[in-house]
GROMACS .gro file of C-alpha atoms in nm:
model
  378
    1UNK     CA    1  -0.014  -0.032   0.027
    2UNK     CA    2   0.304   0.231   0.124
    3UNK     CA    3   0.476   0.177  -0.265
    4UNK     CA    4   0.105   0.246  -0.437
    5UNK     CA    5   0.090   0.644  -0.261
    6UNK     CA    6   0.465   0.656  -0.295
    7UNK     CA    7   0.445   0.625  -0.698
    8UNK     CA    8   0.067   0.817  -0.715
    9UNK     CA    9   0.302   1.130  -0.550
   10UNK     CA   10   0.612   1.101  -0.840
   11UNK     CA   11   0.617   1.351  -1.133
   12UNK     CA   12   0.729   1.307  -1.451
   13UNK     CA   13   0.984   1.579  -1.612
   14UNK     CA   14   0.846   1.683  -1.968
   15UNK     CA   15   1.165   1.761  -2.093
   16UNK     CA   16   1.379   1.413  -2.011
   17UNK     CA   17   1.140   1.197  -1.877
   18UNK     CA   18   1.286   1.131  -1.542
   19UNK     CA   19   1.039   1.113  -1.159
   20UNK     CA   20   1.025   1.335  -0.889
   21UNK     CA   21   0.845   1.355  -0.580
   22UNK     CA   22   0.587   1.658  -0.618
   23UNK     CA   23   0.656   1.936  -0.626
   24UNK     CA   24   1.015   1.895  -0.694
   25UNK     CA   25   0.921   1.949  -1.054
   26UNK     CA   26   0.886   2.383  -1.203
   27UNK     CA   27   0.501   2.415  -1.461
   28UNK     CA   28   0.634   2.660  -1.712
   29UNK     CA   29   0.438   2.681  -2.055
   30UNK     CA   30   0.184   2.408  -1.998
   31UNK     CA   31   0.453   2.207  -1.949
   32UNK     CA   32   0.614   2.037  -1.628
   33UNK     CA   33   0.994   2.089  -1.608
   34UNK     CA   34   1.313   1.946  -1.348
   35UNK     CA   35   1.590   2.182  -1.213
   36UNK     CA   36   1.777   2.028  -1.429
   37UNK     CA   37   1.590   2.115  -1.768
   38UNK     CA   38   1.461   2.417  -1.596
   39UNK     CA   39   1.840   2.563  -1.600
   40UNK     CA   40   1.980   2.404  -1.911
   41UNK     CA   41   1.615   2.466  -2.097
   42UNK     CA   42   1.505   2.795  -1.996
   43UNK     CA   43   1.579   3.170  -1.920
   44UNK     CA   44   1.544   3.426  -1.687
   45UNK     CA   45   1.578   3.811  -1.927
   46UNK     CA   46   1.826   4.031  -1.695
   47UNK     CA   47   1.516   4.317  -1.760
   48UNK     CA   48   1.195   4.171  -1.783
   49UNK     CA   49   1.259   3.924  -1.532
   50UNK     CA   50   1.033   3.669  -1.709
   51UNK     CA   51   1.107   3.268  -1.826
   52UNK     CA   52   1.146   3.191  -2.189
   53UNK     CA   53   1.262   2.890  -2.345
   54UNK     CA   54   1.627   2.896  -2.429
   55UNK     CA   55   1.531   2.953  -2.850
   56UNK     CA   56   1.443   3.220  -2.730
   57UNK     CA   57   1.689   3.425  -2.633
   58UNK     CA   58   1.789   3.772  -2.765
   59UNK     CA   59   2.095   3.883  -2.575
   60UNK     CA   60   2.430   3.696  -2.472
   61UNK     CA   61   2.518   3.531  -2.146
   62UNK     CA   62   2.621   3.770  -1.943
   63UNK     CA   63   2.283   3.982  -2.024
   64UNK     CA   64   2.050   3.703  -2.173
   65UNK     CA   65   1.686   3.901  -2.298
   66UNK     CA   66   1.420   3.823  -2.436
   67UNK     CA   67   1.270   3.981  -2.810
   68UNK     CA   68   1.085   4.241  -2.674
   69UNK     CA   69   1.353   4.369  -2.393
   70UNK     CA   70   1.646   4.321  -2.686
   71UNK     CA   71   1.428   4.490  -2.968
   72UNK     CA   72   1.342   4.774  -2.727
   73UNK     CA   73   1.639   4.848  -2.512
   74UNK     CA   74   1.977   4.703  -2.622
   75UNK     CA   75   2.183   4.709  -2.940
   76UNK     CA   76   2.497   4.524  -3.059
   77UNK     CA   77   2.859   4.622  -3.074
   78UNK     CA   78   2.956   4.641  -3.399
   79UNK     CA   79   3.322   4.509  -3.337
   80UNK     CA   80   3.285   4.210  -3.086
   81UNK     CA   81   2.919   4.153  -3.108
   82UNK     CA   82   2.790   4.128  -2.703
   83UNK     CA   83   2.490   4.341  -2.615
   84UNK     CA   84   2.451   4.703  -2.541
   85UNK     CA   85   2.265   4.851  -2.360
   86UNK     CA   86   2.089   5.099  -2.602
   87UNK     CA   87   2.124   5.431  -2.379
   88UNK     CA   88   2.541   5.242  -2.315
   89UNK     CA   89   2.629   5.234  -2.668
   90UNK     CA   90   2.929   5.466  -2.776
   91UNK     CA   91   2.901   5.697  -3.162
   92UNK     CA   92   3.190   5.752  -3.373
   93UNK     CA   93   3.247   6.160  -3.392
   94UNK     CA   94   3.123   6.109  -3.751
   95UNK     CA   95   2.859   5.856  -3.730
   96UNK     CA   96   2.571   6.089  -3.772
   97UNK     CA   97   2.310   5.810  -3.897
   98UNK     CA   98   2.448   5.669  -3.528
   99UNK     CA   99   2.454   5.299  -3.737
  100UNK     CA  100   2.740   5.163  -3.589
  101UNK     CA  101   2.747   5.161  -3.161
  102UNK     CA  102   2.999   5.010  -2.962
  103UNK     CA  103   3.057   4.838  -2.604
  104UNK     CA  104   3.328   5.097  -2.420
  105UNK     CA  105   3.643   4.880  -2.459
  106UNK     CA  106   3.554   4.879  -2.862
  107UNK     CA  107   3.544   5.265  -2.891
  108UNK     CA  108   3.874   5.343  -2.667
  109UNK     CA  109   3.962   5.016  -2.866
  110UNK     CA  110   3.843   5.136  -3.217
  111UNK     CA  111   4.021   5.526  -3.075
  112UNK     CA  112   4.372   5.341  -3.076
  113UNK     CA  113   4.315   5.239  -3.337
  114UNK     CA  114   4.239   5.493  -3.584
  115UNK     CA  115   4.541   5.472  -3.811
  116UNK     CA  116   4.495   5.131  -3.866
  117UNK     CA  117   4.210   5.041  -4.144
  118UNK     CA  118   3.982   4.707  -4.239
  119UNK     CA  119   4.061   4.618  -4.595
  120UNK     CA  120   3.714   4.740  -4.696
  121UNK     CA  121   3.793   5.107  -4.551
  122UNK     CA  122   3.727   5.375  -4.839
  123UNK     CA  123   3.766   5.706  -4.819
  124UNK     CA  124   3.658   6.008  -5.000
  125UNK     CA  125   3.906   6.047  -5.224
  126UNK     CA  126   4.096   6.411  -5.200
  127UNK     CA  127   4.294   6.541  -5.528
  128UNK     CA  128   4.591   6.657  -5.498
  129UNK     CA  129   4.819   6.880  -5.751
  130UNK     CA  130   4.705   7.054  -6.045
  131UNK     CA  131   4.673   6.823  -6.394
  132UNK     CA  132   4.334   6.636  -6.525
  133UNK     CA  133   4.534   6.310  -6.481
  134UNK     CA  134   4.589   6.151  -6.162
  135UNK     CA  135   4.789   5.801  -5.969
  136UNK     CA  136   4.657   5.682  -5.681
  137UNK     CA  137   4.897   5.378  -5.507
  138UNK     CA  138   4.809   5.081  -5.304
  139UNK     CA  139   5.189   4.924  -5.175
  140UNK     CA  140   5.188   4.631  -4.968
  141UNK     CA  141   5.463   4.555  -4.746
  142UNK     CA  142   5.526   4.191  -4.542
  143UNK     CA  143   5.658   4.065  -4.246
  144UNK     CA  144   5.677   4.383  -3.989
  145UNK     CA  145   5.383   4.345  -3.834
  146UNK     CA  146   5.041   4.455  -3.867
  147UNK     CA  147   5.092   4.712  -3.592
  148UNK     CA  148   4.903   5.049  -3.518
  149UNK     CA  149   5.185   5.181  -3.366
  150UNK     CA  150   5.423   5.085  -3.748
  151UNK     CA  151   5.077   5.265  -3.931
  152UNK     CA  152   5.060   5.552  -3.683
  153UNK     CA  153   5.439   5.531  -3.733
  154UNK     CA  154   5.400   5.524  -4.140
  155UNK     CA  155   5.076   5.781  -4.156
  156UNK     CA  156   5.238   6.046  -3.966
  157UNK     CA  157   5.510   6.048  -4.178
  158UNK     CA  158   5.279   6.073  -4.448
  159UNK     CA  159   5.041   6.332  -4.363
  160UNK     CA  160   5.235   6.606  -4.158
  161UNK     CA  161   5.097   6.882  -4.474
  162UNK     CA  162   4.854   6.688  -4.557
  163UNK     CA  163   4.582   6.392  -4.572
  164UNK     CA  164   4.850   6.176  -4.847
  165UNK     CA  165   4.810   5.811  -4.735
  166UNK     CA  166   4.593   5.620  -4.512
  167UNK     CA  167   4.660   5.235  -4.457
  168UNK     CA  168   4.439   4.901  -4.376
  169UNK     CA  169   4.499   4.539  -4.330
  170UNK     CA  170   4.478   4.298  -4.629
  171UNK     CA  171   4.470   3.845  -4.576
  172UNK     CA  172   4.665   3.854  -4.822
  173UNK     CA  173   5.014   3.959  -4.665
  174UNK     CA  174   5.137   3.743  -4.354
  175UNK     CA  175   5.251   3.965  -4.125
  176UNK     CA  176   5.184   4.310  -4.313
  177UNK     CA  177   4.989   4.656  -4.369
  178UNK     CA  178   4.918   4.834  -4.706
  179UNK     CA  179   4.941   5.204  -4.788
  180UNK     CA  180   4.711   5.375  -4.986
  181UNK     CA  181   4.720   5.780  -5.141
  182UNK     CA  182   4.476   5.969  -5.236
  183UNK     CA  183   4.455   6.024  -5.615
  184UNK     CA  184   4.778   6.265  -5.703
  185UNK     CA  185   4.928   6.409  -6.052
  186UNK     CA  186   5.240   6.223  -6.089
  187UNK     CA  187   5.477   6.580  -6.016
  188UNK     CA  188   5.321   6.517  -5.699
  189UNK     CA  189   5.401   6.199  -5.639
  190UNK     CA  190   5.788   6.336  -5.691
  191UNK     CA  191   5.696   6.598  -5.540
  192UNK     CA  192   5.516   6.684  -5.296
  193UNK     CA  193   5.444   6.348  -5.086
  194UNK     CA  194   5.760   6.234  -4.850
  195UNK     CA  195   5.838   5.918  -5.055
  196UNK     CA  196   6.161   5.850  -4.974
  197UNK     CA  197   6.162   5.929  -4.609
  198UNK     CA  198   5.808   5.628  -4.570
  199UNK     CA  199   5.961   5.322  -4.757
  200UNK     CA  200   6.293   5.384  -4.476
  201UNK     CA  201   6.059   5.440  -4.227
  202UNK     CA  202   5.929   5.117  -4.371
  203UNK     CA  203   6.238   4.948  -4.325
  204UNK     CA  204   6.394   5.049  -4.036
  205UNK     CA  205   6.068   4.906  -3.914
  206UNK     CA  206   6.128   4.527  -4.041
  207UNK     CA  207   5.876   4.520  -4.393
  208UNK     CA  208   6.010   4.433  -4.691
  209UNK     CA  209   5.789   4.491  -5.033
  210UNK     CA  210   5.996   4.296  -5.315
  211UNK     CA  211   6.157   4.009  -5.096
  212UNK     CA  212   5.847   3.886  -5.060
  213UNK     CA  213   5.686   3.682  -5.239
  214UNK     CA  214   5.328   3.851  -5.162
  215UNK     CA  215   5.349   4.205  -5.194
  216UNK     CA  216   5.179   4.398  -5.545
  217UNK     CA  217   5.300   4.735  -5.616
  218UNK     CA  218   4.938   4.858  -5.777
  219UNK     CA  219   4.869   5.204  -5.944
  220UNK     CA  220   4.531   5.345  -6.032
  221UNK     CA  221   4.424   5.613  -6.305
  222UNK     CA  222   4.126   5.788  -6.320
  223UNK     CA  223   3.946   5.698  -6.623
  224UNK     CA  224   3.781   6.003  -6.698
  225UNK     CA  225   4.171   6.178  -6.806
  226UNK     CA  226   4.084   5.956  -7.081
  227UNK     CA  227   3.847   6.093  -7.314
  228UNK     CA  228   3.486   6.367  -7.224
  229UNK     CA  229   3.299   6.101  -7.241
  230UNK     CA  230   3.278   5.709  -7.271
  231UNK     CA  231   3.365   5.608  -7.581
  232UNK     CA  232   3.621   5.764  -7.648
  233UNK     CA  233   3.804   5.671  -7.252
  234UNK     CA  234   3.754   5.303  -7.364
  235UNK     CA  235   3.866   5.340  -7.690
  236UNK     CA  236   4.163   5.534  -7.499
  237UNK     CA  237   4.128   5.213  -7.234
  238UNK     CA  238   4.140   4.923  -7.564
  239UNK     CA  239   4.540   5.091  -7.646
  240UNK     CA  240   4.660   5.004  -7.292
  241UNK     CA  241   4.535   4.690  -7.287
  242UNK     CA  242   4.712   4.700  -7.646
  243UNK     CA  243   5.009   4.835  -7.528
  244UNK     CA  244   5.039   4.590  -7.238
  245UNK     CA  245   5.012   4.310  -7.432
  246UNK     CA  246   5.192   4.392  -7.681
  247UNK     CA  247   5.546   4.454  -7.452
  248UNK     CA  248   5.375   4.216  -7.286
  249UNK     CA  249   5.805   4.035  -7.244
  250UNK     CA  250   5.912   4.371  -7.169
  251UNK     CA  251   5.679   4.436  -6.899
  252UNK     CA  252   5.747   4.117  -6.765
  253UNK     CA  253   6.034   4.139  -6.690
  254UNK     CA  254   5.964   4.562  -6.592
  255UNK     CA  255   5.739   4.400  -6.296
  256UNK     CA  256   6.037   4.175  -6.120
  257UNK     CA  257   5.716   3.918  -6.073
  258UNK     CA  258   5.759   3.546  -6.155
  259UNK     CA  259   5.550   3.389  -6.451
  260UNK     CA  260   5.405   3.247  -6.161
  261UNK     CA  261   5.287   3.592  -5.943
  262UNK     CA  262   5.155   3.669  -6.256
  263UNK     CA  263   4.909   3.424  -6.357
  264UNK     CA  264   4.793   3.459  -6.036
  265UNK     CA  265   4.805   3.788  -5.928
  266UNK     CA  266   4.735   3.970  -6.260
  267UNK     CA  267   4.718   3.779  -6.541
  268UNK     CA  268   4.683   3.902  -6.906
  269UNK     CA  269   4.448   3.890  -7.148
  270UNK     CA  270   4.567   3.764  -7.441
  271UNK     CA  271   4.706   3.944  -7.781
  272UNK     CA  272   4.524   4.076  -7.997
  273UNK     CA  273   4.484   4.243  -8.348
  274UNK     CA  274   4.414   4.559  -8.201
  275UNK     CA  275   4.291   4.715  -7.912
  276UNK     CA  276   3.911   4.712  -7.984
  277UNK     CA  277   3.957   4.344  -7.973
  278UNK     CA  278   4.138   4.347  -7.635
  279UNK     CA  279   3.849   4.547  -7.412
  280UNK     CA  280   3.647   4.316  -7.645
  281UNK     CA  281   3.769   4.013  -7.536
  282UNK     CA  282   3.858   4.120  -7.139
  283UNK     CA  283   3.507   4.322  -7.135
  284UNK     CA  284   3.358   3.937  -7.212
  285UNK     CA  285   3.691   3.734  -7.009
  286UNK     CA  286   3.688   3.584  -6.656
  287UNK     CA  287   3.980   3.777  -6.536
  288UNK     CA  288   3.745   3.996  -6.249
  289UNK     CA  289   4.032   4.213  -6.077
  290UNK     CA  290   4.249   3.960  -6.131
  291UNK     CA  291   4.425   4.089  -6.452
  292UNK     CA  292   4.709   4.330  -6.505
  293UNK     CA  293   4.554   4.641  -6.537
  294UNK     CA  294   4.181   4.629  -6.358
  295UNK     CA  295   3.929   4.765  -6.597
  296UNK     CA  296   3.616   4.635  -6.310
  297UNK     CA  297   3.640   4.969  -6.151
  298UNK     CA  298   3.400   5.228  -6.302
  299UNK     CA  299   3.645   5.527  -6.190
  300UNK     CA  300   3.934   5.373  -6.317
  301UNK     CA  301   4.168   5.123  -6.449
  302UNK     CA  302   4.410   4.958  -6.245
  303UNK     CA  303   4.801   4.849  -6.283
  304UNK     CA  304   4.869   4.569  -6.108
  305UNK     CA  305   5.117   4.424  -6.283
  306UNK     CA  306   5.399   4.547  -6.055
  307UNK     CA  307   5.554   4.368  -5.788
  308UNK     CA  308   5.608   4.574  -5.422
  309UNK     CA  309   5.910   4.811  -5.443
  310UNK     CA  310   6.040   4.974  -5.117
  311UNK     CA  311   6.319   5.159  -5.345
  312UNK     CA  312   6.186   5.447  -5.384
  313UNK     CA  313   6.395   5.464  -5.697
  314UNK     CA  314   6.163   5.167  -5.828
  315UNK     CA  315   5.822   5.377  -5.713
  316UNK     CA  316   5.893   5.695  -5.877
  317UNK     CA  317   6.016   5.447  -6.228
  318UNK     CA  318   5.694   5.201  -6.227
  319UNK     CA  319   5.477   5.537  -6.160
  320UNK     CA  320   5.621   5.697  -6.418
  321UNK     CA  321   5.655   5.473  -6.719
  322UNK     CA  322   5.245   5.370  -6.610
  323UNK     CA  323   5.214   5.790  -6.700
  324UNK     CA  324   5.349   5.721  -7.053
  325UNK     CA  325   5.158   5.381  -7.186
  326UNK     CA  326   4.832   5.644  -7.055
  327UNK     CA  327   5.028   5.907  -7.263
  328UNK     CA  328   5.073   5.677  -7.561
  329UNK     CA  329   4.773   5.555  -7.570
  330UNK     CA  330   4.646   5.907  -7.528
  331UNK     CA  331   4.747   6.064  -7.790
  332UNK     CA  332   4.751   5.796  -8.078
  333UNK     CA  333   4.571   5.642  -8.290
  334UNK     CA  334   4.478   5.271  -8.288
  335UNK     CA  335   4.673   5.198  -8.630
  336UNK     CA  336   4.990   5.438  -8.509
  337UNK     CA  337   5.024   5.200  -8.162
  338UNK     CA  338   4.993   4.938  -8.394
  339UNK     CA  339   5.313   4.935  -8.517
  340UNK     CA  340   5.498   5.122  -8.254
  341UNK     CA  341   5.769   4.896  -8.129
  342UNK     CA  342   5.971   4.878  -7.778
  343UNK     CA  343   6.264   5.092  -7.889
  344UNK     CA  344   5.986   5.368  -8.061
  345UNK     CA  345   5.858   5.317  -7.693
  346UNK     CA  346   6.175   5.390  -7.510
  347UNK     CA  347   6.304   5.678  -7.746
  348UNK     CA  348   6.006   5.916  -7.656
  349UNK     CA  349   6.136   5.947  -7.304
  350UNK     CA  350   6.323   6.219  -7.175
  351UNK     CA  351   6.619   6.277  -6.981
  352UNK     CA  352   6.515   6.533  -6.776
  353UNK     CA  353   6.156   6.408  -6.763
  354UNK     CA  354   6.215   6.017  -6.700
  355UNK     CA  355   6.539   6.002  -6.514
  356UNK     CA  356   6.444   5.750  -6.241
  357UNK     CA  357   6.247   5.495  -6.511
  358UNK     CA  358   6.576   5.608  -6.773
  359UNK     CA  359   6.773   5.429  -6.482
  360UNK     CA  360   6.564   5.178  -6.420
  361UNK     CA  361   6.536   5.085  -6.807
  362UNK     CA  362   6.935   5.101  -6.742
  363UNK     CA  363   6.908   4.830  -6.461
  364UNK     CA  364   6.650   4.559  -6.606
  365UNK     CA  365   6.850   4.560  -6.985
  366UNK     CA  366   6.533   4.767  -7.082
  367UNK     CA  367   6.654   5.080  -7.248
  368UNK     CA  368   6.856   5.010  -7.615
  369UNK     CA  369   7.129   4.760  -7.503
  370UNK     CA  370   7.242   4.953  -7.255
  371UNK     CA  371   7.275   4.792  -6.894
  372UNK     CA  372   7.378   4.974  -6.568
  373UNK     CA  373   7.453   4.806  -6.224
  374UNK     CA  374   7.167   4.899  -5.994
  375UNK     CA  375   7.090   4.812  -5.545
  376UNK     CA  376   6.867   4.531  -5.447
  377UNK     CA  377   6.546   4.606  -5.443
  378UNK     CA  378   6.419   4.573  -5.093
   0.00000   0.00000   0.00000
């Protein structure tokens, strides 16, 4: 009789199916839960103190919240994703719409991190120099660390008089940074930008560029410098692609890249009989941005052939070469470009205007059979 009475006093947990003495279970949402199941499968909202199933948890392990309380009073940190009260969230000064809330620790971190930006960071361009053709440089440097302190040192050095550069992270680098300039005329790059100090400082901080397999030197040129309308611009871009394909062997030597690096990061489109055919082929191709000349950007074309460098002469020579290619494509017709030889191209250079380029061409044995010795690239 006693055993029957004890059996009648036992209750079964709706979740685990175990039996418990009467009074040990808690009724919730139409079910009876044992203490363990109650703790494991439900939570109490930190805001309204009501109990909910774990599937309805909208907070985190530190601040459990129901859907209503989260939507009404809380948000998440843009950087670490932790839950924060809306009244306690921090916002950057330029975030007028208050779209990017930060917790206290991440807000402090961002303030220190402002010199090293995410890869997606892209401020409004500032144009430097007087002219119509502008060059934006992306210089990758590696092996010296993804350090905010290093980014700060380089940025402050480069931006003493103007906001010339900003620095980003890049997942293609092992342990380095990407230095990005605002658009500048070639004269500004050569005479106003403190490139020598920037490159020397990068070397002093332990960075390398040419001596890695990861770094490139990419140069953007504004499309509107090629013509007054889309048709004129496309015709000029077609001649640029034609020149690159026509002088591929010379430009490959100039670039200091290996064949494997070119295929991976800056492959060619393939030679065609005239500029319009190459442009049409490039537009239909599957290269994407990983082409010798990337034409997928709306406002610029991007020369991606070149290996990174921390040598001043090499950097300026590369800018002068890109400018000369653009000049030839802009001022010559399809027919004139079609019969242009490398010797013809080189003979156009002016010893005063293109001194760095001529020196570099001699170093690479590309200047009408004239060669000189050179210092090794960093």
